[in-house]
Amino acid sequence: MFTWYKKAKVSNKLLASYIFLAFISVLISYLAAYQVSSDVARESVLSGGVLLFLIIGLIISRRVSKPFLELKNLIGQIEHMTNEHETGDIDVMIPEDQFDGEYQIIVKKINRMVNDLVSMNKKAMDVVAQFGKGNFEAPLENFPGKKAFINESIETLRTDLKKVHAEINRLIKAAHEGRLSERADSSEFSGDWATLIDGLNSLIDAILAPIQEVSAVLNELDKGNLQMRVEGNYKGDHERIKIALNDTVTTLENNIKEVSEVLTEMSEGNMDVAITTEYRGDFSALKKSLNHIIQSFNSLLHNINNASNQVAAGSKQVSDSAQELASGATEQASSIEQLTASMEEISSQTDNNAKHAGKADSLVNVAKKEAVQGNDRMAEMLKSMDDINESSSNISKIIKVIDEIAFQTNILALNAAVEAARAGQHGKGFAVVAEEVRNLAARSAGAAKETTALIEGSIKKVEKGTKIAKDTAGALNKIVDAVTEVATSVNNIAVASKEQASGISQINQGIMQVSQVVQANSATSEESAAASEELTSQAELLREMVAKFKLKDASGQTFSESEKISPKVLKMIEKLGKQENERELVQPEKQVPVAAAINDHDFGKY
Amino acid sequence: MVITTKEFNQLAAYIEKNYGIHLKTEKKTLVVGRLQHILQEKNFQNFTEYYEYLIQDKTRQAAVTLINNITTNHTFFMREADHFIFFRDQVLPFLKETVKDKDLRIWSAGCSTGEEPYTLSMIINDFFGKEKFWWDTKILATDISEKVLLKARVGRYLDRQIETVPDQWKQNYFKKVNDQTTEIKETIKNEVIFRRFNLIDKCFPFKRKFHVIFCRNVMIYFDNQTKNDLIHRFYECTEPGGFLFIGHSESLSRDITDYKYVIPAVYRKGG
């Protein structure tokens, strides 16, 4: 405790003595107060103690303060100078004339010492100033004695500055060369220099950390990963970079997501899509382009759709017409076939006719000859009739003679009878004979009369016959004339029939040719019907494929594809479907019998 | 002669099942038109009697007659000429390069009266020239109808039928028979093997695969299933890199075949 006292400053000793005295006086006053019984008295004793203490303090301070006043002034001046120096006015000195004696000597020495120090400091500071201006080579005179520490300090500073400079230069160079992982080595430095270098390193780290994260994010971005964000907690510019990059990536992600969604929809055939959100800058070009593409696709597909509907409907019509044509041609072909058969029939009949006409012609000629011959005979007959007439008149004459003979015989018989009668009995037989003769004469006369009548009848008949024969001859002549005409006609008919036959044969040839053409036409039209049907089914397929796309309508609204098809086409499609169904219904596969194989067996080299 | 719906459906089903030819109700006229003379010849009163006769005929004559009459055989020289140009300028040079054994296998499926295989044969003859000696270029030409095969084998055509043939071919490959008719020369006739073959047969009897198959305007008479099955069989018997020619009104859907589109109505097997 006393060693502390010995070492203590004067002022402290004074303070300690003062406190000690004050303690004693307070103790005394307390002890005195304990001796008093009443409270009032105790309070007055305490107040007295304190008063005593104050009085003692006052006396002591008066005694001590005088030699201190000068000292205090000196200290004040020193303090003033120190303060001025601290505030930068290093020209301020302690005024020497304010002090006497020993104090003045002390003051002068202090002033000189301060002056020296200031001058030394100025020199040192000049160097430091040079250092500050970047001249690390600025010289410093060597200070004597222990002041040499300033040289040491300055030189240490110079070395440190140069090292820091070199280290920073190295970092700058490394930065220039892109070696961003290069750091300063703080182990070469001590104290704040080390802190500075560490600070520098952490500055670089602070600058690089966001750059590295940004770089990592950009790398991921480069790999197409749009999920990465700059997560670090950065401030200022780095924060702005972070926000900008994150915004960029978000924008990219959103844009790409939307574009991707749109494209996916498109790939699934939905063209009723568009980029609807706001795209900025160059992205707006992307949006514009994509929307334009979609628009183009829509209009293109609309056109294709319309065209394919048209083609489907058109080709249906074509195939229907082709089918009709084919049916027509086939019908035509079978009609022609029938016509050919009929013509063949006609042809053979015509041939027959010609043949018969020829036959008739020759028959007529024969008939004509016969008729002419008949006519000749008729003439001969007429002559014979005349002869008969003549013979008849000759016979008549003879019969007249016979009649006369009979008459005379009768007379003779009469005469004989008379003579017989005269002869009596003897004449009786004679009379019988005479009677018989008379009878004979009568019979002769009768016969002659009858014959005459017959001859007359005969003559009359011959006359009649002659007339008939004459008529017949006329008729026969007429017949001959007619037969000649008939012969001519029949001849004509025969010739005509032959011509007709050859005409019909030509017609037949023509019809055969027509038939061939019609057959070919039938095949052609059947083929074109089949081909156009094939086309129709393909057009239908095309239509179906295009119909799979969901399109915007002209006003930009979606429509159902089936609404767009014309009712006619729909009807056709319905009809087609129905036919298919019908076909399926009436064709149970199992009931169809299998035909005998007709393939060839040997295919040569095949 | 009329055909009732029932008769028509019965007959159409029979024809479709056995020969693949799809006859819709619109084809009643066709059926009547093409078959009525058979009924008349055979003294059938109606199509029911004819159908009974058809399915009970043990010889194949009834079927042959039916086929001869019911098929549509429309063809002409140089038909769909783009195909022949492509065949000459693209297919043949490729085959000449790639077919090492010099055995060219070309099939005219549904050859009708022979115009198509003869056209192909003439193109091949022109293309190979003297080198043809080293090649076996015989074409297989099949049809289901005996009637058209007969005509094809005879190889006689009316002058108006060969109007489309280039003059040089007329000179080189045809000879006059009379003032209306011209005949294919033997050199070309011998290059075509005509056979009867029903394309809907599930099993193709051929020894080797084909480099080129022409099946033009045949499948238009088939229904979709028959058509798809046939295309599948065609593909199976096509050499890798080989070609299939179909009619210009036809097309193959990508869904049903591995054939790749080359030009309209020409497809190719990968490889």
XYZ file of N, CA, C and O in Angstrom, chain B residues 183-254:
288
model
N -48.087 -57.150 -134.370
C -47.754 -58.138 -133.351
C -46.367 -57.856 -132.787
O -45.466 -57.406 -133.475
N -46.232 -58.145 -131.502
C -44.932 -58.017 -130.835
C -43.989 -59.085 -131.414
O -44.398 -60.230 -131.612
N -42.763 -58.689 -131.647
C -41.801 -59.664 -132.172
C -41.423 -60.691 -131.106
O -41.486 -60.418 -129.914
N -40.982 -61.840 -131.599
C -40.664 -62.951 -130.696
C -39.586 -62.564 -129.681
O -39.618 -63.012 -128.541
N -38.614 -61.753 -130.123
C -37.509 -61.384 -129.219
C -38.039 -60.777 -127.927
O -37.497 -61.017 -126.859
N -39.099 -59.972 -128.071
C -39.684 -59.355 -126.881
C -40.624 -60.332 -126.191
O -40.624 -60.453 -124.961
N -41.410 -61.034 -126.987
C -42.357 -61.994 -126.391
C -41.616 -62.996 -125.519
O -42.080 -63.358 -124.436
N -40.459 -63.434 -126.016
C -39.705 -64.440 -125.256
C -39.125 -63.893 -123.955
O -38.642 -64.651 -123.122
N -39.176 -62.571 -123.815
C -38.618 -61.945 -122.615
C -39.650 -61.815 -121.495
O -39.360 -61.291 -120.441
N -40.874 -62.227 -121.788
C -41.926 -62.097 -120.775
C -42.522 -63.472 -120.478
O -42.878 -64.215 -121.378
N -42.550 -63.792 -119.186
C -43.147 -65.056 -118.745
C -44.551 -64.741 -118.228
O -44.698 -64.111 -117.183
N -45.562 -65.151 -119.000
C -46.941 -64.870 -118.585
C -47.475 -66.026 -117.754
O -47.381 -67.187 -118.163
N -47.989 -65.713 -116.595
C -48.547 -66.754 -115.727
C -49.818 -66.247 -115.082
O -49.997 -65.040 -114.883
N -50.668 -67.213 -114.720
C -51.866 -66.829 -113.998
C -51.565 -66.866 -112.505
O -50.989 -67.830 -111.997
N -51.925 -65.793 -111.830
C -51.669 -65.755 -110.398
C -52.682 -64.846 -109.705
O -52.960 -63.742 -110.150
N -53.227 -65.357 -108.613
C -54.196 -64.609 -107.813
C -53.437 -63.882 -106.702
O -52.887 -64.512 -105.802
N -53.428 -62.559 -106.788
C -52.606 -61.764 -105.861
C -53.029 -61.897 -104.407
O -52.254 -61.584 -103.508
N -54.253 -62.328 -104.169
C -54.647 -62.386 -102.753
C -54.240 -63.711 -102.097
O -54.527 -63.938 -100.932
N -53.556 -64.549 -102.844
C -53.032 -65.768 -102.223
C -52.087 -65.392 -101.096
O -51.190 -64.573 -101.268
N -52.304 -66.005 -99.953
C -51.557 -65.592 -98.765
C -50.069 -65.944 -98.875
O -49.233 -65.403 -98.167
N -49.775 -66.886 -99.775
C -48.394 -67.351 -99.850
C -47.869 -67.163 -101.271
O -48.442 -67.686 -102.213
N -46.815 -66.394 -101.369
C -46.215 -66.189 -102.695
C -45.249 -67.339 -102.973
O -44.394 -67.634 -102.151
N -45.351 -67.988 -104.127
C -44.558 -69.196 -104.380
C -43.190 -68.910 -105.023
O -42.574 -69.829 -105.534
N -42.730 -67.672 -104.982
C -41.557 -67.340 -105.788
C -40.258 -67.708 -105.078
O -40.135 -67.593 -103.871
N -39.294 -68.134 -105.904
C -38.036 -68.635 -105.347
C -37.204 -67.508 -104.746
O -36.591 -67.662 -103.700
N -37.190 -66.385 -105.449
C -36.316 -65.294 -104.990
C -37.072 -63.980 -104.953
O -38.151 -63.853 -105.522
N -36.461 -63.021 -104.312
C -37.126 -61.730 -104.173
C -36.988 -60.919 -105.454
O -36.106 -61.167 -106.268
N -37.854 -59.935 -105.582
C -37.883 -59.137 -106.803
C -37.120 -57.824 -106.633
O -37.084 -57.246 -105.546
N -36.539 -57.391 -107.737
C -35.883 -56.078 -107.720
C -36.915 -54.977 -107.933
O -36.813 -53.897 -107.362
N -37.891 -55.275 -108.783
C -38.915 -54.277 -109.080
C -40.268 -54.980 -109.190
O -40.354 -56.042 -109.813
N -41.270 -54.380 -108.569
C -42.634 -54.892 -108.722
C -43.503 -53.765 -109.276
O -43.521 -52.665 -108.736
N -44.177 -54.052 -110.370
C -45.181 -53.123 -110.895
C -46.545 -53.688 -110.540
O -46.866 -54.818 -110.925
N -47.316 -52.945 -109.778
C -48.687 -53.394 -109.499
C -49.569 -52.155 -109.582
O -49.989 -51.583 -108.594
N -49.782 -51.749 -110.822
C -50.415 -50.442 -111.020
C -51.899 -50.595 -111.348
O -52.269 -51.399 -112.204
N -52.707 -49.816 -110.648
C -54.152 -49.804 -110.879
C -54.762 -51.188 -110.738
O -55.647 -51.580 -111.494
N -54.230 -51.942 -109.825
C -54.786 -53.262 -109.508
C -55.479 -53.171 -108.146
O -56.634 -53.562 -107.990
N -54.750 -52.572 -107.206
C -55.273 -52.527 -105.836
C -56.443 -51.565 -105.689
O -57.117 -51.573 -104.667
N -56.704 -50.759 -106.740
C -57.875 -49.879 -106.667
C -59.160 -50.693 -106.641
O -60.204 -50.185 -106.265
N -59.081 -51.962 -107.021
C -60.280 -52.801 -106.987
C -60.401 -53.565 -105.664
O -61.346 -54.298 -105.455
N -59.392 -53.414 -104.823
C -59.384 -54.168 -103.568
C -59.866 -53.297 -102.412
O -59.764 -52.081 -102.468
N -60.325 -53.942 -101.354
C -60.636 -53.151 -100.169
C -59.333 -52.934 -99.376
O -58.290 -53.503 -99.711
N -59.429 -52.092 -98.343
C -58.212 -51.651 -97.654
C -57.413 -52.799 -97.054
O -56.193 -52.846 -97.176
N -58.120 -53.732 -96.410
C -57.419 -54.811 -95.728
C -56.654 -55.670 -96.740
O -55.468 -55.967 -96.554
N -57.346 -56.033 -97.811
C -56.726 -56.835 -98.865
C -55.493 -56.114 -99.407
O -54.434 -56.706 -99.597
N -55.686 -54.809 -99.614
C -54.605 -53.984 -100.153
C -53.401 -53.976 -99.202
O -52.272 -54.218 -99.626
N -53.676 -53.724 -97.930
C -52.582 -53.644 -96.961
C -51.847 -54.974 -96.841
O -50.615 -55.008 -96.772
N -52.610 -56.071 -96.822
C -51.987 -57.394 -96.752
C -51.091 -57.633 -97.961
O -49.981 -58.157 -97.838
N -51.609 -57.248 -99.117
C -50.843 -57.458 -100.346
C -49.554 -56.642 -100.330
O -48.482 -57.151 -100.681
N -49.664 -55.389 -99.876
C -48.473 -54.538 -99.822
C -47.441 -55.155 -98.875
O -46.242 -55.152 -99.158
N -47.939 -55.720 -97.800
C -47.031 -56.380 -96.858
C -46.304 -57.542 -97.542
O -45.088 -57.692 -97.408
N -47.057 -58.347 -98.309
C -46.424 -59.483 -98.996
C -45.457 -58.998 -100.072
O -44.390 -59.566 -100.260
N -45.846 -57.926 -100.744
C -44.934 -57.338 -101.739
C -43.615 -56.949 -101.069
O -42.540 -57.223 -101.569
N -43.759 -56.287 -99.919
C -42.557 -55.804 -99.222
C -41.653 -56.977 -98.863
O -40.441 -56.920 -99.035
N -42.303 -58.039 -98.386
C -41.537 -59.220 -97.971
C -40.757 -59.819 -99.143
O -39.670 -60.367 -98.955
N -41.299 -59.715 -100.322
C -40.620 -60.357 -101.460
C -39.929 -59.328 -102.354
O -39.725 -59.558 -103.526
N -39.614 -58.164 -101.776
C -38.815 -57.165 -102.505
C -37.387 -57.218 -101.978
O -37.163 -57.309 -100.774
N -36.441 -57.179 -102.909
C -35.034 -57.106 -102.507
C -34.790 -55.782 -101.780
O -35.441 -54.787 -102.083
N -33.847 -55.752 -100.826
C -33.505 -54.456 -100.230
C -33.076 -53.482 -101.324
O -32.314 -53.850 -102.216
N -33.600 -52.269 -101.258
C -33.306 -51.283 -102.294
C -34.192 -51.427 -103.513
O -34.084 -50.662 -104.466
N -35.088 -52.444 -103.489
C -35.969 -52.674 -104.629
C -37.143 -51.698 -104.648
O -37.404 -50.999 -103.680
N -37.847 -51.687 -105.783
C -38.888 -50.675 -105.996
C -40.276 -51.295 -106.127
O -40.415 -52.429 -106.589
N -41.263 -50.528 -105.713
C -42.661 -50.893 -105.969
C -43.328 -49.736 -106.708
O -43.268 -48.598 -106.272
N -43.910 -50.069 -107.844
C -44.644 -49.062 -108.623
C -46.129 -49.328 -108.464
O -46.579 -50.453 -108.713
N -46.884 -48.311 -108.065
C -48.341 -48.465 -108.009
C -48.967 -47.389 -108.893
O -48.260 -46.545 -109.443
N -50.297 -47.462 -109.060
C -50.962 -46.497 -109.931
C -50.894 -45.088 -109.364
O -50.770 -44.907 -108.159
N -50.990 -44.114 -110.254
C -50.849 -42.730 -109.808
C -52.001 -42.266 -108.922
O -51.852 -41.283 -108.205
N -53.110 -42.955 -108.982
C -54.201 -42.533 -108.095
C -54.078 -43.206 -106.734
O -54.815 -42.898 -105.814
N -53.124 -44.129 -106.621
C -52.991 -44.853 -105.352
C -51.873 -44.225 -104.519
O -51.051 -43.482 -105.031
N -51.861 -44.573 -103.218
C -50.722 -44.155 -102.412
C -50.613 -45.080 -101.208
O -51.584 -45.688 -100.796
N -49.406 -45.200 -100.680
C -49.189 -46.054 -99.523
C -49.068 -45.176 -98.287
O -48.304 -44.221 -98.276
N -49.824 -45.510 -97.280
C -49.727 -44.753 -96.041
C -48.502 -45.218 -95.273
O -48.194 -46.406 -95.225
N -47.802 -44.263 -94.698
C -46.581 -44.581 -93.951
C -46.856 -45.528 -92.780
O -46.017 -46.267 -92.343
